[in-house]
XYZ file of C-alpha atoms in Angstrom:
393
model
C 13.986 213.384 120.650
C 10.608 211.903 118.832
C 12.594 209.377 117.078
C 15.383 207.823 119.606
C 12.237 207.038 121.582
C 10.916 205.372 118.524
C 13.579 203.442 118.726
C 13.504 202.895 122.084
C 9.695 201.898 121.558
C 10.197 199.355 118.547
C 13.650 197.346 120.150
C 11.724 196.605 123.487
C 8.754 195.212 120.881
C 11.388 192.967 119.758
C 12.794 192.348 122.612
C 8.945 191.012 123.736
C 8.448 188.735 120.906
C 11.532 187.132 120.708
C 11.673 186.373 124.227
C 8.560 185.221 124.431
C 8.070 181.906 121.778
C 8.098 178.751 122.720
C 10.624 176.955 124.749
C 10.728 173.666 122.956
C 12.169 170.309 124.621
C 14.451 168.918 121.864
C 17.301 166.445 121.882
C 20.840 168.788 122.361
C 21.604 167.770 118.913
C 18.141 166.732 115.741
C 21.669 166.354 112.777
C 23.184 163.554 115.570
C 23.550 160.493 114.258
C 23.044 156.794 116.039
C 25.104 155.353 117.884
C 26.304 152.224 117.095
C 24.999 148.730 118.921
C 26.555 147.468 121.959
C 27.737 143.929 120.748
C 30.088 140.677 123.319
C 27.085 139.959 124.577
C 26.976 137.358 127.807
C 23.757 136.245 129.903
C 23.056 135.015 133.044
C 21.308 133.943 133.497
C 19.690 134.051 137.647
C 16.234 133.105 139.768
C 13.805 135.681 138.275
C 16.425 137.265 136.675
C 18.895 137.578 134.332
C 21.829 139.790 133.365
C 22.682 140.816 130.122
C 26.784 141.790 129.636
C 28.147 143.477 126.462
C 30.735 145.880 125.659
C 29.471 149.694 124.822
C 29.674 151.616 121.213
C 33.090 153.390 121.273
C 30.829 156.762 121.590
C 31.066 159.926 123.137
C 27.847 160.428 122.767
C 26.288 157.261 124.082
C 24.045 157.735 127.564
C 22.519 155.052 127.999
C 21.545 150.337 126.936
C 17.783 149.884 127.238
C 16.732 145.539 127.337
C 12.896 145.686 126.061
C 10.712 142.971 126.550
C 7.062 141.758 126.870
C 6.183 139.318 130.101
C 2.232 137.798 130.773
C 1.920 140.889 127.465
C 3.205 143.149 129.534
C 5.927 146.016 128.244
C 9.387 146.635 130.499
C 12.192 147.747 130.488
C 15.943 148.314 132.358
C 18.045 151.107 131.706
C 22.021 151.264 132.793
C 23.999 154.170 132.048
C 26.650 154.673 129.448
C 29.648 153.954 131.769
C 28.031 150.019 133.251
C 29.052 147.486 131.094
C 26.289 145.641 131.990
C 22.731 145.262 133.282
C 19.697 143.223 135.127
C 16.383 141.958 133.075
C 13.511 141.746 136.211
C 9.904 140.086 137.029
C 9.775 136.468 135.401
C 6.959 134.596 136.748
C 8.383 131.785 134.946
C 11.511 129.768 133.752
C 11.385 129.532 130.387
C 13.040 132.504 127.015
C 11.963 135.543 126.472
C 13.342 137.923 124.161
C 14.835 140.804 125.240
C 15.696 143.443 122.290
C 18.536 146.027 123.997
C 19.281 149.178 121.896
C 22.227 152.155 122.539
C 20.652 155.313 122.926
C 22.524 158.914 122.738
C 22.030 162.285 124.475
C 19.718 162.867 121.238
C 17.603 160.530 122.141
C 18.735 158.127 119.289
C 18.634 154.747 119.538
C 21.129 152.194 117.139
C 19.974 149.108 115.697
C 17.974 146.285 117.251
C 20.216 143.438 119.138
C 17.950 140.428 120.054
C 19.063 138.372 123.260
C 17.596 135.284 124.549
C 17.695 134.049 127.860
C 16.133 131.518 130.636
C 15.933 132.750 132.793
C 15.364 130.491 136.537
C 12.994 129.273 138.325
C 11.599 132.150 140.201
C 11.686 132.508 143.974
C 7.620 132.677 143.721
C 7.888 128.851 142.001
C 10.882 127.835 144.953
C 9.026 129.114 147.869
C 5.611 127.581 147.117
C 7.681 124.285 146.784
C 9.081 124.760 150.321
C 5.634 125.460 151.845
C 4.274 123.288 155.169
C 1.478 123.886 156.061
C 0.073 122.813 159.622
C -3.349 123.013 162.525
C -2.056 125.442 164.997
C -3.638 127.594 168.233
C -6.257 129.368 166.655
C -5.113 128.751 163.326
C -2.223 127.415 160.452
C 0.923 127.961 160.688
C 3.381 128.174 157.835
C 7.180 127.321 156.836
C 9.250 127.511 154.365
C 12.009 128.679 152.392
C 13.240 132.114 150.661
C 16.089 130.254 148.882
C 17.318 133.008 146.430
C 15.664 135.670 149.626
C 13.237 137.162 146.731
C 11.228 139.925 147.862
C 8.054 138.568 148.315
C 4.815 138.229 150.069
C 3.265 134.386 151.334
C -1.227 135.215 151.125
C -2.781 132.799 152.884
C -6.240 132.658 152.320
C -9.357 130.243 153.475
C -12.923 129.046 152.516
C -16.292 132.015 153.643
C -19.611 130.282 153.416
C -20.081 131.291 150.107
C -16.730 128.409 148.439
C -15.089 131.595 147.997
C -11.823 132.447 148.929
C -10.792 135.208 151.649
C -7.343 136.524 152.383
C -6.861 136.726 156.174
C -3.719 137.572 155.920
C -0.354 138.742 153.665
C 3.216 138.035 155.375
C 5.859 140.100 153.519
C 9.201 138.507 153.096
C 12.797 138.662 152.048
C 14.157 136.275 154.176
C 16.395 133.573 154.364
C 13.404 130.668 155.847
C 10.721 131.911 158.234
C 8.160 130.819 160.440
C 4.398 132.563 160.618
C 1.161 131.284 162.576
C -2.964 132.531 161.400
C -4.329 132.642 163.947
C -7.945 134.275 165.184
C -10.021 131.712 163.303
C -12.892 128.674 164.437
C -12.059 125.863 166.165
C -13.352 123.259 162.907
C -12.066 122.015 160.405
C -11.180 124.907 157.232
C -10.211 124.665 154.294
C -6.832 126.833 153.895
C -5.074 128.209 151.139
C -1.582 129.891 150.225
C 0.323 131.225 147.352
C 2.976 133.394 146.612
C 3.160 136.625 144.172
C 6.324 139.332 144.120
C 5.952 143.474 143.084
C 5.765 142.555 139.699
C 1.980 139.942 140.297
C 3.900 136.917 138.872
C 1.439 134.203 141.870
C 2.722 130.921 141.814
C -0.818 128.601 142.260
C -2.602 128.114 145.711
C -1.182 125.018 148.118
C -4.987 123.860 149.823
C -5.569 121.021 153.146
C -7.798 121.334 155.050
C -7.075 121.296 158.552
C -8.529 122.402 161.910
C -7.510 125.061 165.305
C -6.692 124.124 167.392
C -8.508 125.447 170.290
C -7.138 128.778 172.444
C -7.158 131.250 174.653
C -5.997 134.509 175.804
C -4.351 133.437 179.675
C -6.125 136.272 181.866
C -3.088 139.193 183.509
C -4.937 139.631 185.525
C -3.227 137.432 188.121
C 0.224 138.596 187.387
C 1.938 138.877 189.960
C 5.641 139.808 190.647
C 7.610 136.761 192.062
C 11.502 137.214 191.201
C 13.959 135.516 193.605
C 16.469 136.726 196.093
C 19.118 137.211 193.666
C 17.503 137.888 190.420
C 18.497 141.691 188.721
C 15.986 144.492 190.485
C 14.506 147.170 188.029
C 15.777 150.002 186.463
C 14.277 152.428 188.479
C 10.375 152.690 190.341
C 9.267 154.124 186.706
C 10.997 150.308 184.905
C 9.354 147.660 187.454
C 8.730 143.574 186.694
C 4.489 143.526 186.698
C 5.396 147.064 183.491
C 5.379 143.898 181.885
C 2.084 143.141 181.637
C 0.285 146.174 181.805
C -0.662 146.535 178.641
C 0.281 149.974 177.671
C 3.547 149.677 175.306
C 5.317 152.873 176.307
C 6.027 151.604 179.565
C 9.143 149.131 180.227
C 10.492 147.055 182.380
C 14.277 147.190 182.940
C 16.815 145.790 184.418
C 20.081 148.052 185.742
C 22.433 147.826 183.421
C 26.096 146.470 183.401
C 24.630 143.171 184.869
C 26.435 139.870 184.649
C 25.014 137.348 181.715
C 22.382 135.010 182.239
C 20.710 136.118 185.316
C 16.760 134.612 185.630
C 13.811 137.068 185.979
C 10.094 134.844 187.896
C 6.735 136.138 187.374
C 3.476 134.425 188.811
C 0.585 134.063 186.206
C -1.815 132.870 189.581
C -3.377 130.153 187.225
C -2.377 127.354 185.572
C -2.366 127.074 182.088
C -0.848 124.573 179.082
C 0.555 127.283 176.959
C 1.163 127.156 173.087
C 2.663 130.710 172.181
C 3.223 133.573 173.352
C 4.771 137.387 172.356
C 7.117 139.475 173.398
C 7.219 144.153 172.345
C 10.593 145.284 172.443
C 11.276 148.129 173.617
C 9.595 150.692 171.663
C 11.241 153.689 169.984
C 13.642 153.388 166.329
C 17.476 153.673 168.874
C 15.523 150.788 170.138
C 15.174 148.525 167.539
C 17.028 145.275 167.663
C 18.610 147.208 169.830
C 19.818 148.516 173.215
C 18.339 146.382 175.969
C 16.239 144.458 173.841
C 16.307 140.695 174.002
C 18.702 138.497 171.687
C 18.592 135.528 172.753
C 16.283 134.320 175.887
C 14.726 130.092 177.293
C 11.572 130.585 178.836
C 11.445 128.187 182.067
C 8.608 127.035 183.848
C 6.839 124.923 187.110
C 4.102 124.711 189.324
C 6.295 124.033 192.796
C 8.947 126.977 192.383
C 12.012 125.982 194.060
C 12.373 128.132 197.131
C 16.269 127.966 196.861
C 16.446 130.160 193.255
C 17.490 127.311 192.097
C 16.409 125.441 189.051
C 15.614 122.228 190.166
C 11.600 121.921 190.214
C 11.500 123.540 186.497
C 10.975 122.327 183.363
C 12.884 124.345 179.554
C 9.509 125.265 178.041
C 12.109 126.854 174.882
C 15.311 128.015 173.738
C 15.111 130.955 171.476
C 17.138 133.393 169.123
C 14.944 137.022 168.394
C 16.454 137.640 164.546
C 15.963 140.314 162.303
C 14.094 140.684 158.982
C 16.320 141.684 157.325
C 19.356 140.491 158.645
C 21.355 143.899 158.962
C 24.405 144.771 161.337
C 23.305 145.923 164.814
C 21.954 149.879 163.913
C 21.313 149.528 161.172
C 17.359 149.047 160.578
C 14.931 149.126 157.352
C 11.838 149.144 157.681
C 10.459 146.035 158.076
C 12.281 145.420 161.155
C 10.669 149.141 162.771
C 7.049 147.196 161.388
C 8.685 144.495 163.495
C 9.608 145.570 166.717
C 6.315 147.487 167.051
C 3.936 144.679 165.707
C 6.022 142.096 167.992
C 7.535 138.384 168.117
C 5.622 135.641 168.741
C 6.799 132.237 169.346
C 6.054 129.036 169.691
C 5.737 126.874 172.689
C 6.193 123.458 172.427
C 2.977 120.692 171.128
C 4.438 118.698 174.795
C 4.958 121.061 176.954
C 3.670 120.893 180.649
C 0.481 122.860 181.840
C 2.943 125.669 184.280
C 1.772 127.970 186.550
C 5.195 130.218 187.359
C 6.812 131.816 183.982
C 11.452 132.168 184.446
C 12.874 134.378 182.156
C 15.856 133.317 181.509
C 18.107 135.935 180.063
C 21.542 134.754 178.019
C 21.946 138.235 176.247
C 21.125 142.026 175.065
C 21.206 143.066 171.066
C 23.846 144.994 172.465
C 25.777 142.993 174.235
C 25.680 140.139 171.795
C 27.567 136.705 173.244
C 28.181 139.423 176.427
C 28.914 138.195 180.067
C 27.366 141.842 180.891
C 24.170 143.252 180.159
C 21.654 144.460 181.202
C 17.331 143.569 180.030
C 14.083 145.427 178.883
C 10.586 145.112 176.689
C 7.673 146.720 176.685
C 5.156 143.821 177.336
C 4.477 140.160 177.176
C 1.500 138.212 176.240
C 0.680 134.275 176.683
C -2.006 132.270 174.571
C -3.205 128.116 175.545
C -4.974 126.821 178.144
C -6.403 127.406 180.961
C -6.606 124.074 183.209
């Protein structure tokens, strides 16, 4: 009996010893041979990047192909799985030659002999956008116009010289849009040196465009005197919770909402209670991810102004201040929103009023269509808030 007990204890000890042996991660087949290198290598150069195509070796143990290269002293890698015959190397801040080394890598992490290829990416987006920049003084700051024809994922960084002649960052504008226009506000009305440069996600940077500009004076138009001035025939409210005065209550969680399924276009009129030469205005869509660039949020519209509107509700004595269209940062279809789209919805959309526009007291929003009824004869409108800037007369 004791003999059987000793044998059992001995077997348990052996089991414990073997189960406690350290697991060591090692290649699936340490004795496997390295794969052959890729062949038939070709290159297509694009803006800031290059696509390298090749024929993969006929090796069942192949796992991936990798490219190893260096940009500005930083080593980088790009990989593609065994079932692809190309990979993209990127992050280049200049249009010049770069040496790329290709390796075929097996499941046992053994690498083939190297294949070296030279790429020469085209001018990167940071340089193209930098060369397109146009700056001009605007109300409260500077306006920046740009083109980004290759849809690079870039940041436009805006700076100004401080009192010690150093640079102070005053805005970062992130975009992939093909072109755009934005303004930096809140600057003093004095001669100021502004600078703009472009950078990408690899921290490649363009040189800095500098210029001296004097921002134009502007002030926020007080909304305390705003009131409903709708004419007979202009749409009413969806309900008592969505009245027109919600447009200027400084609350993004409330909104004006017209009845649904009404003929487009239609107009909505209100009185600012004072006369002002307008420089710009900003609107906020109905908030919430469900409504982002969708539903009754405005898509196209006209803004009209008057100091003595015709009592019959016609457009006599009105002047067109501008025609506008809301654009979606991602360019995606309605209902397909990116983080950039949602951020833009929360931030609000700003629009300029042409410099030659007269001072006005009454505002008429002519609604052309909304996001869920683009180019439709039937639609509706909801909007959370509207703010104006300019100079009170």
